[in-house]
Short mmCIF file of C-alpha atoms (C1' of nucleotides) in Angstrom, two decimals:
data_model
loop_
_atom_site.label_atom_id
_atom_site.label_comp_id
_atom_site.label_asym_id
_atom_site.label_seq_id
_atom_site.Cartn_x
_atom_site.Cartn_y
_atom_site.Cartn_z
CA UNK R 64 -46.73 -2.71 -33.40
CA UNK R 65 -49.43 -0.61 -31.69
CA UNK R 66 -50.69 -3.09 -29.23
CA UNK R 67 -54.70 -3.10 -29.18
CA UNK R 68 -54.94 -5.10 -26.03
CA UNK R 69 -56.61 -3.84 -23.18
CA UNK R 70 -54.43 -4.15 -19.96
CA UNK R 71 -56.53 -7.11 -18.69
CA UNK R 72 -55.20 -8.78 -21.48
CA UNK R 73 -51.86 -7.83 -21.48
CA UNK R 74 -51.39 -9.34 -17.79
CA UNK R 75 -52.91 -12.38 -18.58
CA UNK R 76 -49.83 -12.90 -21.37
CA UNK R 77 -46.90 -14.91 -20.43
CA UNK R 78 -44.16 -13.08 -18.67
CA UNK R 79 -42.24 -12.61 -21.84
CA UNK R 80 -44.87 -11.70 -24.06
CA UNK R 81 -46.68 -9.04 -21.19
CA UNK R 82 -43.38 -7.39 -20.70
CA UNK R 83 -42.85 -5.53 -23.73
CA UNK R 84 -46.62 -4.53 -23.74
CA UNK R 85 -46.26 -3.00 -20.61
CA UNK R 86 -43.75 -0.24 -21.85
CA UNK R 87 -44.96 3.19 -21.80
CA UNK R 88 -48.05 2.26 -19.85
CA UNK R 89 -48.76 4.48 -17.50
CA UNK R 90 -47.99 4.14 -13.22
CA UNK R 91 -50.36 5.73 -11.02
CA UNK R 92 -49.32 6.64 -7.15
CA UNK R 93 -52.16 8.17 -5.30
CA UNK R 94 -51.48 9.21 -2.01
CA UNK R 95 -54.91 11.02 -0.36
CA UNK R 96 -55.20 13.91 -3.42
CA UNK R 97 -51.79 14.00 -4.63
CA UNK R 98 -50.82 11.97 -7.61
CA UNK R 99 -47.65 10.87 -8.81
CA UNK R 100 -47.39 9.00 -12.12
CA UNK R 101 -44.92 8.16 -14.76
CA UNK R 102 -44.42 5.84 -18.34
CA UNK R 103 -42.83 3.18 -17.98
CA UNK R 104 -39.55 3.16 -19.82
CA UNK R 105 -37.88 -0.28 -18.48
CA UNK R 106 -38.90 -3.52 -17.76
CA UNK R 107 -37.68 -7.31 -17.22
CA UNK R 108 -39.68 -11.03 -17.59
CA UNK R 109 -39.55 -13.83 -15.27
CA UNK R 110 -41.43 -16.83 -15.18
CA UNK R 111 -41.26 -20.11 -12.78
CA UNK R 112 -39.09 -22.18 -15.25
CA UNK R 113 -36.33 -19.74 -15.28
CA UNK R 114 -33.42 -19.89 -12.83
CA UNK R 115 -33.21 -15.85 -11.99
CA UNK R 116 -37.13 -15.87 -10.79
CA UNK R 117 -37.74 -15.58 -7.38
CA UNK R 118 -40.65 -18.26 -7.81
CA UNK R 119 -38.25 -20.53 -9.53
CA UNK R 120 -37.70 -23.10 -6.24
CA UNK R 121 -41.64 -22.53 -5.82
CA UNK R 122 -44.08 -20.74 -3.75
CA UNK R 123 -42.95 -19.00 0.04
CA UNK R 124 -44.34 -16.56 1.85
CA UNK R 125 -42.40 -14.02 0.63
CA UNK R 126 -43.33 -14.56 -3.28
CA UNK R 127 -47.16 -15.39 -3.36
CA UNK R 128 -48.04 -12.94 -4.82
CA UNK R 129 -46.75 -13.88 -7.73
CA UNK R 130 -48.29 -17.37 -7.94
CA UNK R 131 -51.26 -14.79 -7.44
CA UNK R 132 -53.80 -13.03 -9.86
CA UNK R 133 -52.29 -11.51 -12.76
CA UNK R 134 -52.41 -7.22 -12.99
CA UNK R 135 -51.51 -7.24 -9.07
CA UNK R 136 -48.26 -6.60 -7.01
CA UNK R 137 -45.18 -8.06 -6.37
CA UNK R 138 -43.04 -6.05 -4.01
CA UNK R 139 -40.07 -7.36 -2.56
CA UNK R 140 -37.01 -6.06 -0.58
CA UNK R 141 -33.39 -6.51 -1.39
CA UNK R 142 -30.20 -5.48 -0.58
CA UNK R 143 -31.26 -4.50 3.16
CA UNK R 144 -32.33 -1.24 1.85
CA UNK R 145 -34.29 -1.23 -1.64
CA UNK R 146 -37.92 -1.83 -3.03
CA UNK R 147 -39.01 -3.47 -6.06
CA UNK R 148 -41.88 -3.96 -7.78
CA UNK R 149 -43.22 -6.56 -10.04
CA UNK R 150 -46.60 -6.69 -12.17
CA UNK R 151 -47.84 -10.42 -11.89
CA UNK R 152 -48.65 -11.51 -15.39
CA UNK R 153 -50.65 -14.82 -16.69
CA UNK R 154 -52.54 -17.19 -15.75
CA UNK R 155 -53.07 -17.51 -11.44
CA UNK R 156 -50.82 -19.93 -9.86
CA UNK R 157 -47.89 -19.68 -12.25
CA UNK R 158 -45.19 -17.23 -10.57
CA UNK R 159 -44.97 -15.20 -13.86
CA UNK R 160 -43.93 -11.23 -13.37
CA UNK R 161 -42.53 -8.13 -14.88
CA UNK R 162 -40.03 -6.21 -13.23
CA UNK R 163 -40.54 -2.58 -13.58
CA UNK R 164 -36.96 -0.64 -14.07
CA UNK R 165 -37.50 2.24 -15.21
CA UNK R 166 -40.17 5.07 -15.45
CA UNK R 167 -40.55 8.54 -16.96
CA UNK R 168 -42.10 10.86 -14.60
CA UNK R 169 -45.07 12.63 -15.95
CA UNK R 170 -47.15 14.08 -12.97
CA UNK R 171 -45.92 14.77 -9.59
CA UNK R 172 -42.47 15.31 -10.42
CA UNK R 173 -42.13 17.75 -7.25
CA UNK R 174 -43.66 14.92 -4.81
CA UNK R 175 -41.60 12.32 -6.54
CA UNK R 176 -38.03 14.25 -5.71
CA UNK R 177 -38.85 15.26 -2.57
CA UNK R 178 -39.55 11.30 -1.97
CA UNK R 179 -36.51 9.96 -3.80
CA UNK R 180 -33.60 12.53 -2.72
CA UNK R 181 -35.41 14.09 0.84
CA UNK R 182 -35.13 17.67 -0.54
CA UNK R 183 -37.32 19.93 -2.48
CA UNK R 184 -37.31 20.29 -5.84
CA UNK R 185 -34.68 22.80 -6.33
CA UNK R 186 -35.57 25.87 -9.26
CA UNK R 187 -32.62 24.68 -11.85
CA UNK R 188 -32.42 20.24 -11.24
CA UNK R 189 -29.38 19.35 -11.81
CA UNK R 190 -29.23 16.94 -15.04
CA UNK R 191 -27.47 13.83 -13.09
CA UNK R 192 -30.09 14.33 -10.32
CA UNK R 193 -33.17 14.15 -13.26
CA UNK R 194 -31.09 10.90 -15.05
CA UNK R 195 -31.07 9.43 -11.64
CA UNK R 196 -34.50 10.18 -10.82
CA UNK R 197 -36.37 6.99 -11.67
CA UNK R 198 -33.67 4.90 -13.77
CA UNK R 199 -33.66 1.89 -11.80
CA UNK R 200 -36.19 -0.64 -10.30
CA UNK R 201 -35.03 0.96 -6.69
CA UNK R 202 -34.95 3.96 -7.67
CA UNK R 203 -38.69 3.69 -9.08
CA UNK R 204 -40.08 2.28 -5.76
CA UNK R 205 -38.40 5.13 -3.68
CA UNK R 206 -39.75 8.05 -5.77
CA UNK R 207 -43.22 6.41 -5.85
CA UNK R 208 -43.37 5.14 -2.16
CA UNK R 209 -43.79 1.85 -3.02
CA UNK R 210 -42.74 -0.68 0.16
CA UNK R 211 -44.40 -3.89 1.79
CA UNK R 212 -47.61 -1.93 2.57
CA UNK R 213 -48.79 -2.20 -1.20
CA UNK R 214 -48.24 -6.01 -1.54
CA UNK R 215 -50.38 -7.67 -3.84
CA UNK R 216 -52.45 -4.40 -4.53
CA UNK R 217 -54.82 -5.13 -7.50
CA UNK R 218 -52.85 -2.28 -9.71
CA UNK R 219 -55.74 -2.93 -12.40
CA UNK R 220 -58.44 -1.24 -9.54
CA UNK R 221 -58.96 2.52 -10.36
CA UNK R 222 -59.06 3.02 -6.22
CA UNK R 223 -55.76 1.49 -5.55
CA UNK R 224 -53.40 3.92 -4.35
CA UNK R 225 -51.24 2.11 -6.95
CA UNK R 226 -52.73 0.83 -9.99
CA UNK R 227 -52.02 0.94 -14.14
CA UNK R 228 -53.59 2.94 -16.84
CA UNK R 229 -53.69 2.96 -20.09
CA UNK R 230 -51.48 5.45 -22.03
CA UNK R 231 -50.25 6.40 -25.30
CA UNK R 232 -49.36 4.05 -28.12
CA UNK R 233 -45.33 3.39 -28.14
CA UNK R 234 -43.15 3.78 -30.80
CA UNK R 235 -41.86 0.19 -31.25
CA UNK R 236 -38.75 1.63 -33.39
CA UNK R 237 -37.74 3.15 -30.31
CA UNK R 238 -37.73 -0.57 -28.33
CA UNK R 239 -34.49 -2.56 -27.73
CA UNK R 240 -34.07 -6.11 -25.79
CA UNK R 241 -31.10 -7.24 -24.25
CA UNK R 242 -30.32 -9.55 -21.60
CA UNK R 243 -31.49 -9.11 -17.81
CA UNK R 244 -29.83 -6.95 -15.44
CA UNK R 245 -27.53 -8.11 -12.50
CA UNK R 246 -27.97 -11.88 -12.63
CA UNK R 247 -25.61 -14.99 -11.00
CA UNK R 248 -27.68 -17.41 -13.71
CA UNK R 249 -29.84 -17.52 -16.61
CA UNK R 250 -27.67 -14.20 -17.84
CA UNK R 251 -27.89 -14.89 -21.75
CA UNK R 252 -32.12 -15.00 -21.80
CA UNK R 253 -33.28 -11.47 -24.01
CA UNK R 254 -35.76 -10.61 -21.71
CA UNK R 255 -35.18 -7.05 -20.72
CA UNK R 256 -36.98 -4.43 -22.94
CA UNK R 257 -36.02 -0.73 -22.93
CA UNK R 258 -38.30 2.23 -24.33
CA UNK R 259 -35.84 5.03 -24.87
CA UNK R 260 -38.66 7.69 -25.92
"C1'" DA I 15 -17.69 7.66 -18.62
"C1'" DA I 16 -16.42 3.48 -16.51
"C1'" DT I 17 -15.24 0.66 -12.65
"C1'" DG I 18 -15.13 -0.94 -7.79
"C1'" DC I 19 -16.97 -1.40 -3.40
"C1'" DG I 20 -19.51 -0.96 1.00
"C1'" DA I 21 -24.01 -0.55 3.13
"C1'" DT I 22 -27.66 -3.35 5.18
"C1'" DG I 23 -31.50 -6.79 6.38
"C1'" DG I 24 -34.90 -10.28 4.81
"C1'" DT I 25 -35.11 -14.83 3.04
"C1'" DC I 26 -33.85 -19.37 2.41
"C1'" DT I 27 -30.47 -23.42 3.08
"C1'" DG L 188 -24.33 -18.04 7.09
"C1'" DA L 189 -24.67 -16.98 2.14
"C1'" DC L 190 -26.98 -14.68 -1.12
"C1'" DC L 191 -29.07 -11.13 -3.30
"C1'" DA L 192 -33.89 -8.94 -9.95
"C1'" DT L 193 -29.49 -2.33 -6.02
"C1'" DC L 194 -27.65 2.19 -5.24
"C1'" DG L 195 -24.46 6.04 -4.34
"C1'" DC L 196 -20.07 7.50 -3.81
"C1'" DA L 197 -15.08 7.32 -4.49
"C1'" DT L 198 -11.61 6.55 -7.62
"C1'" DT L 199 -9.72 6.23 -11.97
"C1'" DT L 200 -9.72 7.18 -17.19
#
DNA sequence: AATGCGATGGTCT
DNA sequence: GACCATCGCATTT
């Protein structure tokens, strides 16, 4: 299944249907001239009829973005301490997103330790250390600097210091879905797609 | 490798 | 005042 839609498109699907088209796309972080960027491996649907979304009570301050245009931001904060980011998806004004979970680094990998564990890259990386890199949506936002000041960035705009590209087909042998990831309700829905490349 | 738990603060009831 | 779309570390297998 070698999707032939362009990203415009692939936003504008339902939640459900955008997530799994959004593996292995590629996530840009631009910060001045230094890039950091990485395929995305893991990802998660959520829509305004489902229970677990954020937008499912309706529209607040802190999730309009996601009743916002599709292809732009969702950040949010949780846990008193950790970042996460969401790609709005469909049509505007229906609180539709895709968490992003996971991400294989590509570019930047230097930049993108120093942000996640506040040490340079050391000459041998210790394996648990490159696992842990980037294998969870908190993990993700750290070692990409993503936090409130990117809200609602339009991630389809090649001058955002955050946007998406475009990126090799995927293998969809290599795609499993399973259920979402820490959830109170809602916990039997399939909509979590991992790309283990 | 798997499990359990504390940290920590914004958001919503 | 409760609840988190989480993570890292300690403890146990």
């Amino acid at each position: 299944m070698t999707s032939t839609l362009d990203l415009r498109e692939v936003v504008n699907q339902p939640a459900p249907l955008a997530a799994p088209m959004l593996l292995g796309k590629r996530l840009v972080r631009q910060f001045g001239d230094r890039i950091i960027s990485g395929l995305i491996t893991e990802v998660e649907a959520y829509q305004q009829d489902d229970p677990a979304s954020h937008t499912y009570r309706g529209k607040t301050n802190r999730n309009r973005a996601m009743f916002g245009e599709p292809g732009h931001a969702y950040i949010y904060f949780t846990y008193g301490m950790h970042w996460c980011f969401n790609i709005v998806t469909d049509k505007t004004g229906l609180g539709s997103g895709v968490l992003v979970r996971s991400i294989k680094i590509d570019v930047g990998l230097d930049h993108a330790w120093q942000n996640r564990y506040r040490e340079v890259q050391p000459e041998v990386m210790p394996s648990e250390r490159c696992r842990n890199l980037t294998n969870g949506p908190g993990k993700v936002a750290m070692a990409l600097g993503i936090d409130k000041s990117l809200y609602g960035i339009n991630l389809l705009d090649a001058a955002s210091q955050l946007k998406l590209e475009d990126a090799e087909p995927v293998d969809s042998s290599l795609i499993t879905q399973t259920p979402r990831i820490g959830l109170s309700v809602a916990r039997d829905t399939p909509w979590r797609w991992h790309y283990s490349q």
